[in-house]
mmCIF file of C-alpha atoms in Angstrom:
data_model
loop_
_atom_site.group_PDB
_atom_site.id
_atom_site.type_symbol
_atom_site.label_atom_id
_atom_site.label_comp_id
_atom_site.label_asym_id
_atom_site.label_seq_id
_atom_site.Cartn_x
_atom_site.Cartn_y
_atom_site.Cartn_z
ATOM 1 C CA UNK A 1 15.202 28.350 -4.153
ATOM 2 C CA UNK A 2 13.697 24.731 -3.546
ATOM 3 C CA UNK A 3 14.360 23.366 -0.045
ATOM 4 C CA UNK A 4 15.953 19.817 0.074
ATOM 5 C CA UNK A 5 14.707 17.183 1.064
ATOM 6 C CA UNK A 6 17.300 16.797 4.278
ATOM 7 C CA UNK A 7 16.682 20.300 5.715
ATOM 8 C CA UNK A 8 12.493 18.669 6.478
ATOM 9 C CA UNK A 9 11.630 17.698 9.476
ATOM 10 C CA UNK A 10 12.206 13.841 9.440
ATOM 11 C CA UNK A 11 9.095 11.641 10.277
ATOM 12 C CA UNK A 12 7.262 8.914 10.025
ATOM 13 C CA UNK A 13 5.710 5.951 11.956
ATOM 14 C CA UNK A 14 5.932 2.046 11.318
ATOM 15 C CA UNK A 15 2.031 0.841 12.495
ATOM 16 C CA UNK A 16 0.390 -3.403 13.248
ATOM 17 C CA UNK A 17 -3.200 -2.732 12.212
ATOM 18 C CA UNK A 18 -6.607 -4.584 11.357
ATOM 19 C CA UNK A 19 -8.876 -6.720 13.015
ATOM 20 C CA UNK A 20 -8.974 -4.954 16.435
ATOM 21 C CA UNK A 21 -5.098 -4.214 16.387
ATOM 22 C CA UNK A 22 -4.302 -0.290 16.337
ATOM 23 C CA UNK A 23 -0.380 -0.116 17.691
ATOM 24 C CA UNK A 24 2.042 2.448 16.468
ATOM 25 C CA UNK A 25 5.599 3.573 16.671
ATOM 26 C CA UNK A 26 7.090 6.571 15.477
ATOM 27 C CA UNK A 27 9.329 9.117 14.625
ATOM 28 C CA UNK A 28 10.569 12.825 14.061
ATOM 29 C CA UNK A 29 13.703 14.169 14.575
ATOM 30 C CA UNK A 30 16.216 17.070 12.772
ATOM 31 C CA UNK A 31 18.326 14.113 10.770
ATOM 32 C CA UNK A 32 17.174 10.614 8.695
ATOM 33 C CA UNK A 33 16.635 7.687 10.672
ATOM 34 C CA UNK A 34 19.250 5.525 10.466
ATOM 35 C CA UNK A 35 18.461 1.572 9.375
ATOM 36 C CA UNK A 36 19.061 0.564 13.067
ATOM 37 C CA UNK A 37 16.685 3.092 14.783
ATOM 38 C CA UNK A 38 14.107 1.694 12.191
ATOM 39 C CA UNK A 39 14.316 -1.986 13.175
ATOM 40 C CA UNK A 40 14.326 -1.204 16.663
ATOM 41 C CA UNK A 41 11.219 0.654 16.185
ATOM 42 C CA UNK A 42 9.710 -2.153 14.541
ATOM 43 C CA UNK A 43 11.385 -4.461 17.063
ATOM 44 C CA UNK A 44 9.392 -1.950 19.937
ATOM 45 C CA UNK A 45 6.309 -2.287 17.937
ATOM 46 C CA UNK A 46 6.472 -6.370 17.909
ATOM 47 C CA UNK A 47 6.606 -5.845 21.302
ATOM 48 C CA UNK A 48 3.373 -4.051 22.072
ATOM 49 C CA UNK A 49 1.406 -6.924 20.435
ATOM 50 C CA UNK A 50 -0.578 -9.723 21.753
ATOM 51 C CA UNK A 51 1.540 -12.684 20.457
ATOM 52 C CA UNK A 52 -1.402 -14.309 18.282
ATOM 53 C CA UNK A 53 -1.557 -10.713 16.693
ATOM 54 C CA UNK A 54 2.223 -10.660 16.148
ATOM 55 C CA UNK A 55 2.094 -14.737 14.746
ATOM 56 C CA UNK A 56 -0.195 -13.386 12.078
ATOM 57 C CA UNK A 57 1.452 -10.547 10.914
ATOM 58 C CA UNK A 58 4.994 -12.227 11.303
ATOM 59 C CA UNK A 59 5.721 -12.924 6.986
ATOM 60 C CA UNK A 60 4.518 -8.721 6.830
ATOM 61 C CA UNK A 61 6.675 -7.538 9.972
ATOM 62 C CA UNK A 62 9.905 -9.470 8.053
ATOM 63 C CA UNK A 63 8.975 -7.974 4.590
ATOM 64 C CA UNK A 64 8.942 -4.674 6.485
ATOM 65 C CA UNK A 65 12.270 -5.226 8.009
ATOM 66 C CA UNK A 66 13.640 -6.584 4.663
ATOM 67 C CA UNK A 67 12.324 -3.467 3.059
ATOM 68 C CA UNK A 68 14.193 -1.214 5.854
ATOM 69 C CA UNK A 69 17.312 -3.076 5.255
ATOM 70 C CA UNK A 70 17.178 -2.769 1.727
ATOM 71 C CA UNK A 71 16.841 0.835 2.183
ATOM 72 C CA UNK A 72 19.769 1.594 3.780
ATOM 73 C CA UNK A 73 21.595 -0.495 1.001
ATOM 74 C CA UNK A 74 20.108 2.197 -1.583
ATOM 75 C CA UNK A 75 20.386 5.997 0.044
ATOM 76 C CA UNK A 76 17.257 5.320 2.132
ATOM 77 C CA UNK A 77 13.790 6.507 1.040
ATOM 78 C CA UNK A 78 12.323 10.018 0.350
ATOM 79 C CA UNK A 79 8.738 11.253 1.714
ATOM 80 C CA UNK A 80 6.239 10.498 1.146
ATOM 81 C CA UNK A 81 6.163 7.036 1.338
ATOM 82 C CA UNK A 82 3.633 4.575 2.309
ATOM 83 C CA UNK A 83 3.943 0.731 1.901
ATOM 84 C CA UNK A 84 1.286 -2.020 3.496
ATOM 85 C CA UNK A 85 2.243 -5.487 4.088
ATOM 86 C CA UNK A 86 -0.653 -7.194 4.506
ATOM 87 C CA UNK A 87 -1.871 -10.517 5.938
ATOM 88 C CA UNK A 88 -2.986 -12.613 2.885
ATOM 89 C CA UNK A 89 -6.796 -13.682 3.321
ATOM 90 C CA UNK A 90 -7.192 -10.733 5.311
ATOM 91 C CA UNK A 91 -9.446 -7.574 4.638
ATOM 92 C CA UNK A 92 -7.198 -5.189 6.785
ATOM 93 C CA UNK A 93 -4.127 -6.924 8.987
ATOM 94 C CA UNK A 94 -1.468 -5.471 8.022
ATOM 95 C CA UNK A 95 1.996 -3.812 9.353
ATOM 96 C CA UNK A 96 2.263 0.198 7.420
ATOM 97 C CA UNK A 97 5.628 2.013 7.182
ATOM 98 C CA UNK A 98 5.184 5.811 6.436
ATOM 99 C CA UNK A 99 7.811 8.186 5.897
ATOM 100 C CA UNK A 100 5.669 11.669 6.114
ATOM 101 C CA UNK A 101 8.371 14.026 5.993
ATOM 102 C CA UNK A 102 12.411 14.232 5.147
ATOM 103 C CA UNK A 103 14.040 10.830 4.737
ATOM 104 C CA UNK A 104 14.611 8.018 6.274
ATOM 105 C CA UNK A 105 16.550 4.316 6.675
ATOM 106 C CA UNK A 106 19.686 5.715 6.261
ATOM 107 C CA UNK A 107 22.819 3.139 6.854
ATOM 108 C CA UNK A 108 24.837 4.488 9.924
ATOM 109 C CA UNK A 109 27.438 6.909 8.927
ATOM 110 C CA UNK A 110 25.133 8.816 7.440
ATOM 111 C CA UNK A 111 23.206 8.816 10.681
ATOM 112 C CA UNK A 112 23.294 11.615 13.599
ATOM 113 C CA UNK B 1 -16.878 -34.104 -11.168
ATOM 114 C CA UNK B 2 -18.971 -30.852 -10.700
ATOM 115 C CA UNK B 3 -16.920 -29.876 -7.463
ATOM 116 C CA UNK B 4 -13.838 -30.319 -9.887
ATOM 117 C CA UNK B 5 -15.505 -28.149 -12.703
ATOM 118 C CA UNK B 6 -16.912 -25.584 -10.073
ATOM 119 C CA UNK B 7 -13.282 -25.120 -8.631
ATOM 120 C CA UNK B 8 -11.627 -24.778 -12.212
ATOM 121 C CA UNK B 9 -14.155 -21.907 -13.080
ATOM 122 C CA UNK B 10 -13.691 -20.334 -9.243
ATOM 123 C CA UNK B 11 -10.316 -19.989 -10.121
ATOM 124 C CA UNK B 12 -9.053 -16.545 -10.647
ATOM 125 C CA UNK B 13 -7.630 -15.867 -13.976
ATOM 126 C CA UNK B 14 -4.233 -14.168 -13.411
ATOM 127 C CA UNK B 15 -4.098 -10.261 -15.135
ATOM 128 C CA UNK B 16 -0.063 -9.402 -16.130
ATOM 129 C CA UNK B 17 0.708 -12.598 -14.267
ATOM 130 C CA UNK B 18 4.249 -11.891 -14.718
ATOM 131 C CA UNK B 19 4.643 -8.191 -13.913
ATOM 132 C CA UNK B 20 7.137 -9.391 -10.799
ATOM 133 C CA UNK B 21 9.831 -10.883 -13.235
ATOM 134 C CA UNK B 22 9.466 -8.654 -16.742
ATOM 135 C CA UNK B 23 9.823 -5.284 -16.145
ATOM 136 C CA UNK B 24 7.875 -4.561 -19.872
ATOM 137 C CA UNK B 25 4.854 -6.172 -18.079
ATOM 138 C CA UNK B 26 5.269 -3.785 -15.142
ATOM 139 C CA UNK B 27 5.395 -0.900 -17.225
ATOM 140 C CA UNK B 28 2.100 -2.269 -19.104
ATOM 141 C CA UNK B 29 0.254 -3.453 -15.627
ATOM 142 C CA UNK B 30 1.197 0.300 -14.272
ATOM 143 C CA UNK B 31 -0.347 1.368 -17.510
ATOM 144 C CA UNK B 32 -3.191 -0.614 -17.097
ATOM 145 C CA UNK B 33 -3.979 0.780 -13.839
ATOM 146 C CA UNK B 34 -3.611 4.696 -14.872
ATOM 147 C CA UNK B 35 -6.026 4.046 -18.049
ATOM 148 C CA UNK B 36 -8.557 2.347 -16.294
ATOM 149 C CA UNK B 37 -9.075 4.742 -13.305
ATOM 150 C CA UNK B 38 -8.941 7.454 -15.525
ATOM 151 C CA UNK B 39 -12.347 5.949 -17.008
ATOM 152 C CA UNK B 40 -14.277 6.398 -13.783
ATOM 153 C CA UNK B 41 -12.338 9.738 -12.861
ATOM 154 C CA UNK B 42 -11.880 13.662 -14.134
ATOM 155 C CA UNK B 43 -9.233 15.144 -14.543
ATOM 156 C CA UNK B 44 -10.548 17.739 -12.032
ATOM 157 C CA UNK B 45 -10.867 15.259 -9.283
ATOM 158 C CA UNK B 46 -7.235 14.085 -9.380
ATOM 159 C CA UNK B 47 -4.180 16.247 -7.726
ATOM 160 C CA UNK B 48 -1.181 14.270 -8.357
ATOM 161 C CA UNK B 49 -0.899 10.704 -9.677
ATOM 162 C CA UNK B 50 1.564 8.381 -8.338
ATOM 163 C CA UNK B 51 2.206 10.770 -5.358
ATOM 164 C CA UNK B 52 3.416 8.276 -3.175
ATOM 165 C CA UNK B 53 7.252 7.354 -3.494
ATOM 166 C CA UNK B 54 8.289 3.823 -5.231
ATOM 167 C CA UNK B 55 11.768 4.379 -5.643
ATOM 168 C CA UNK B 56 14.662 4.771 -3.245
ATOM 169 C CA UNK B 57 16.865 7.754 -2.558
ATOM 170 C CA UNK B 58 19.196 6.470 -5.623
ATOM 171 C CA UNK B 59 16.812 6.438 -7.906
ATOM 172 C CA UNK B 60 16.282 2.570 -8.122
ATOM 173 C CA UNK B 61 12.536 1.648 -8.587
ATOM 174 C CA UNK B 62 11.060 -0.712 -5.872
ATOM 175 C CA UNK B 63 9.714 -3.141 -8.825
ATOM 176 C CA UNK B 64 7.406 -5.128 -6.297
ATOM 177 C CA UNK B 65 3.886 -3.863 -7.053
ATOM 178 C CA UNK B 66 3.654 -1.630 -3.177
ATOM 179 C CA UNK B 67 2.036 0.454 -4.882
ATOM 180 C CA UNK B 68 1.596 -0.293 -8.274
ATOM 181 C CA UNK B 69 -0.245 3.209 -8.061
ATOM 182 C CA UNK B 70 -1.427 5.710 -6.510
ATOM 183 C CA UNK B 71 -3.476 9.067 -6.586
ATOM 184 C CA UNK B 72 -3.728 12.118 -4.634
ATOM 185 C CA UNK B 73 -7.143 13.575 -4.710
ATOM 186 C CA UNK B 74 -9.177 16.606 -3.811
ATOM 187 C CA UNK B 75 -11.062 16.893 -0.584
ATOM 188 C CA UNK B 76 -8.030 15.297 1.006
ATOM 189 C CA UNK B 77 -8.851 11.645 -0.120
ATOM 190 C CA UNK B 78 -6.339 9.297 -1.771
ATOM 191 C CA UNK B 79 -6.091 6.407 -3.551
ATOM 192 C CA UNK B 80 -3.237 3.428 -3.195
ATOM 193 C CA UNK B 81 -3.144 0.303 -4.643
ATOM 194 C CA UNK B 82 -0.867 -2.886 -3.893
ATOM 195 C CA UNK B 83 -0.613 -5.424 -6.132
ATOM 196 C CA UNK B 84 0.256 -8.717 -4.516
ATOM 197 C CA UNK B 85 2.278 -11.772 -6.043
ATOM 198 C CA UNK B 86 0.009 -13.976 -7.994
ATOM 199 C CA UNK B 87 -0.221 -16.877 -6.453
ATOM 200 C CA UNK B 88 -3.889 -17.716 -4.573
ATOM 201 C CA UNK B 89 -6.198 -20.246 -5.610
ATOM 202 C CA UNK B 90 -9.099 -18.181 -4.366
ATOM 203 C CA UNK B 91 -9.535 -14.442 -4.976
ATOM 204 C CA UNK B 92 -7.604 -12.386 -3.020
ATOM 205 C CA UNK B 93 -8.213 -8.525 -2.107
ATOM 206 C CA UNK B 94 -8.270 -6.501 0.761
ATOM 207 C CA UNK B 95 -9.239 -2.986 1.471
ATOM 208 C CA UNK B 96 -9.122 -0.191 4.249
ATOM 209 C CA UNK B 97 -8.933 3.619 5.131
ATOM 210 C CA UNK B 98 -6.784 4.856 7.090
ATOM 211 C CA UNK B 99 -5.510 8.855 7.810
ATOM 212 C CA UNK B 100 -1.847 9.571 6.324
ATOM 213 C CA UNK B 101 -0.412 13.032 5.869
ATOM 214 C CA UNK B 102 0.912 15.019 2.763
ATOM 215 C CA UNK B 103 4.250 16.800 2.602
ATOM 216 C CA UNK B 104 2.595 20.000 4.509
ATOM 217 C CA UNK B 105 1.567 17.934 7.024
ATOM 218 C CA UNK B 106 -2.398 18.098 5.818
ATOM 219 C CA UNK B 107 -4.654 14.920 6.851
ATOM 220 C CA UNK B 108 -5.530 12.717 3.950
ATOM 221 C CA UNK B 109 -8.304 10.178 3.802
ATOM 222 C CA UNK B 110 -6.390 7.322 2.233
ATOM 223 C CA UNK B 111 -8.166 4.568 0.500
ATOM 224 C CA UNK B 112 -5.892 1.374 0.293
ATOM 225 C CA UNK B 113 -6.584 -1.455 -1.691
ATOM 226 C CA UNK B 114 -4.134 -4.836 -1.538
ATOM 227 C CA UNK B 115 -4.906 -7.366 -4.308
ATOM 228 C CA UNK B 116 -3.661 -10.126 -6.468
ATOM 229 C CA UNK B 117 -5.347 -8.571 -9.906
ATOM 230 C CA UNK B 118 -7.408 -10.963 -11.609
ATOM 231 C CA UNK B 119 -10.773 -11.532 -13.881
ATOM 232 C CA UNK B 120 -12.431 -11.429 -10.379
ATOM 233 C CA UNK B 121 -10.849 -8.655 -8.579
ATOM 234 C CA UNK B 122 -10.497 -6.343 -11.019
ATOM 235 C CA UNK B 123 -13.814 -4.591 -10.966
ATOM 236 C CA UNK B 124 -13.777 -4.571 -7.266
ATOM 237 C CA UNK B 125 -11.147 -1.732 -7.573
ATOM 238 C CA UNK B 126 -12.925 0.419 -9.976
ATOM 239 C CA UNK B 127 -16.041 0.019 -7.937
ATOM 240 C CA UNK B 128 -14.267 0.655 -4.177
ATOM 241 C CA UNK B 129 -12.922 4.056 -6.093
ATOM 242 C CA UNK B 130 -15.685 4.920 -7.779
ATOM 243 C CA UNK B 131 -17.471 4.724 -4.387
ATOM 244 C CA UNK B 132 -14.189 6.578 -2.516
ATOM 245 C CA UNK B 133 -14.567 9.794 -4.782
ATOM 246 C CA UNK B 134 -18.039 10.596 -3.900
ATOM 247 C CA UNK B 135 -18.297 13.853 -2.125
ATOM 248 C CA UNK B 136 -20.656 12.492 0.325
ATOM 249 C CA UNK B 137 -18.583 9.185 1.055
ATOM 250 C CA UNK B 138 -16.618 9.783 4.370
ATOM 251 C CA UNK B 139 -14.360 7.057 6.087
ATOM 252 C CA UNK B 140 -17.093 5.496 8.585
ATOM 253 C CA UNK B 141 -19.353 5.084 5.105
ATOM 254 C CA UNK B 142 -16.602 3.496 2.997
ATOM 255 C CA UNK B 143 -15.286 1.206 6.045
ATOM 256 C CA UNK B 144 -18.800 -0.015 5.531
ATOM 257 C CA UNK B 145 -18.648 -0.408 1.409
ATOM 258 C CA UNK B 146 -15.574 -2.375 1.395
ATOM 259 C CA UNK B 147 -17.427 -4.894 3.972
ATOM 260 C CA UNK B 148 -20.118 -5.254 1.833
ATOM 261 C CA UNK B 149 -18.048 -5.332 -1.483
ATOM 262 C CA UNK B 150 -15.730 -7.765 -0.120
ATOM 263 C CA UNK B 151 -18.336 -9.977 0.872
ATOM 264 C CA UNK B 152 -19.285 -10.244 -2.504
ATOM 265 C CA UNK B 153 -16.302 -11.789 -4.064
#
């Protein structure tokens, strides 16, 4: 019998990349992120960056946290996803969110 | 006058310019995209196609072209492509590799290209992928293709 999808290992890692940026911040845990854990990570991951890097990528960083949001408003998202947001005119600045294994953006009270 | 004329050709010439609001033309630009990277690839060199999510955990379909699709390859290499909101007076494409992971956790070399698909970008795709599925093309040697590609355009 096929293993769901909620008894995986749940991970995955939002990243700020491109043009000398490499910053990170992820995830893996027994149960979905929830929508809130998600935008704090993204909120953490604003925080590591210089703030010219952050002023560049701050249209992708709110499409990210729109995307998050609207998540949680439809079940969340299934691995494996990967969406770029990227800075327009740029090769490679961008902010990633991957969901590698389980699920994840889950509203609350389906949270842990 | 000839700066006037000279921008108007410049201009790129917007490709299913309307596959944000029609859903048809989504269907058709997704189309698109499968038929004309099956040209350039086997059958043998592609794993899964669309292999990376674009719906939500209720079934409804993210409709906003990231990715407009997307292959899993062998060798561990991939292929995504995100097609950006028409809306740039100059072309407008971007490109990168980066490592992601499968479901078993494997590394995959993951070629992502970021464009608003027009006359001018269009070929840019087929020949970053074409490149990308080369046996002998790592991710230091493509890093270097897609600067010299880009540069082109």
């Amino acid at each position: 019998m096929a293993k769901s999808n909620d008894s995986l290992e749940h991970r995955g890692r939002f990243q700020a990349q491109g043009r000398g940026v490499e910053e990170s911040e992820s995830w893996a845990q027994e149960k979905p992120l929830s929508v809130s854990k998600g935008l704090g990570l993204l909120g953490k991951l604003i925080g590591k960056l210089k703030p010219k890097d952050y002023e560049r990528r701050k249209k992708p960083f709110k499409k990210a946290q729109a995307f998050v949001v609207e998540a949680g408003e439809n079940g969340g998202v299934f691995a494996h996803l990967g969406r770029s947001f990227r800075v327009k005119g740029s090769k490679d600045e961008r902010v990633d969110i991957e969901v590698l294994g389980g699920k994840a953006f889950v509203k609350e009270n389906n949270d842990e | 006058m000839n700066k006037i004329k000279d921008k108007h050709i410049n201009q790129p010439k917007f490709l299913f310019k309307n596959f944000l609001k029609d859903r048809r033309v989504y269907a058709l630009n997704q189309r698109y995209w499968e038929k004309e990277l099956a040209k350039h690839l086997s059958e043998k060199q592609i794993l899964k196609k669309n292999w990376v999510n674009q719906q939500f955990a209720d079934g409804t379909l993210f409709y906003d072209g990231n990715p407009i699709f997307s292959l899993l390859l062998k060798k561990n290499k991939a292929v995504r492509i995100i097609q950006e909101e028409p809306e740039s007076e100059q072309p407008e494409v971007g490109a990168w590799v980066q490592t992601t992971e499968d479901l078993q956790s494997n590394p995959i070399n993951e070629l992502v290209i970021a464009l608003e698909l027009s006359d001018l970008t269009k070929d840019l795709v087929v020949q970053l992928i074409h490149d990308w599925v080369k046996e002998e093309v790592d991710q230091t040697i493509m890093e270097g293709l897609i600067t010299e590609r880009l540069e082109r355009i």
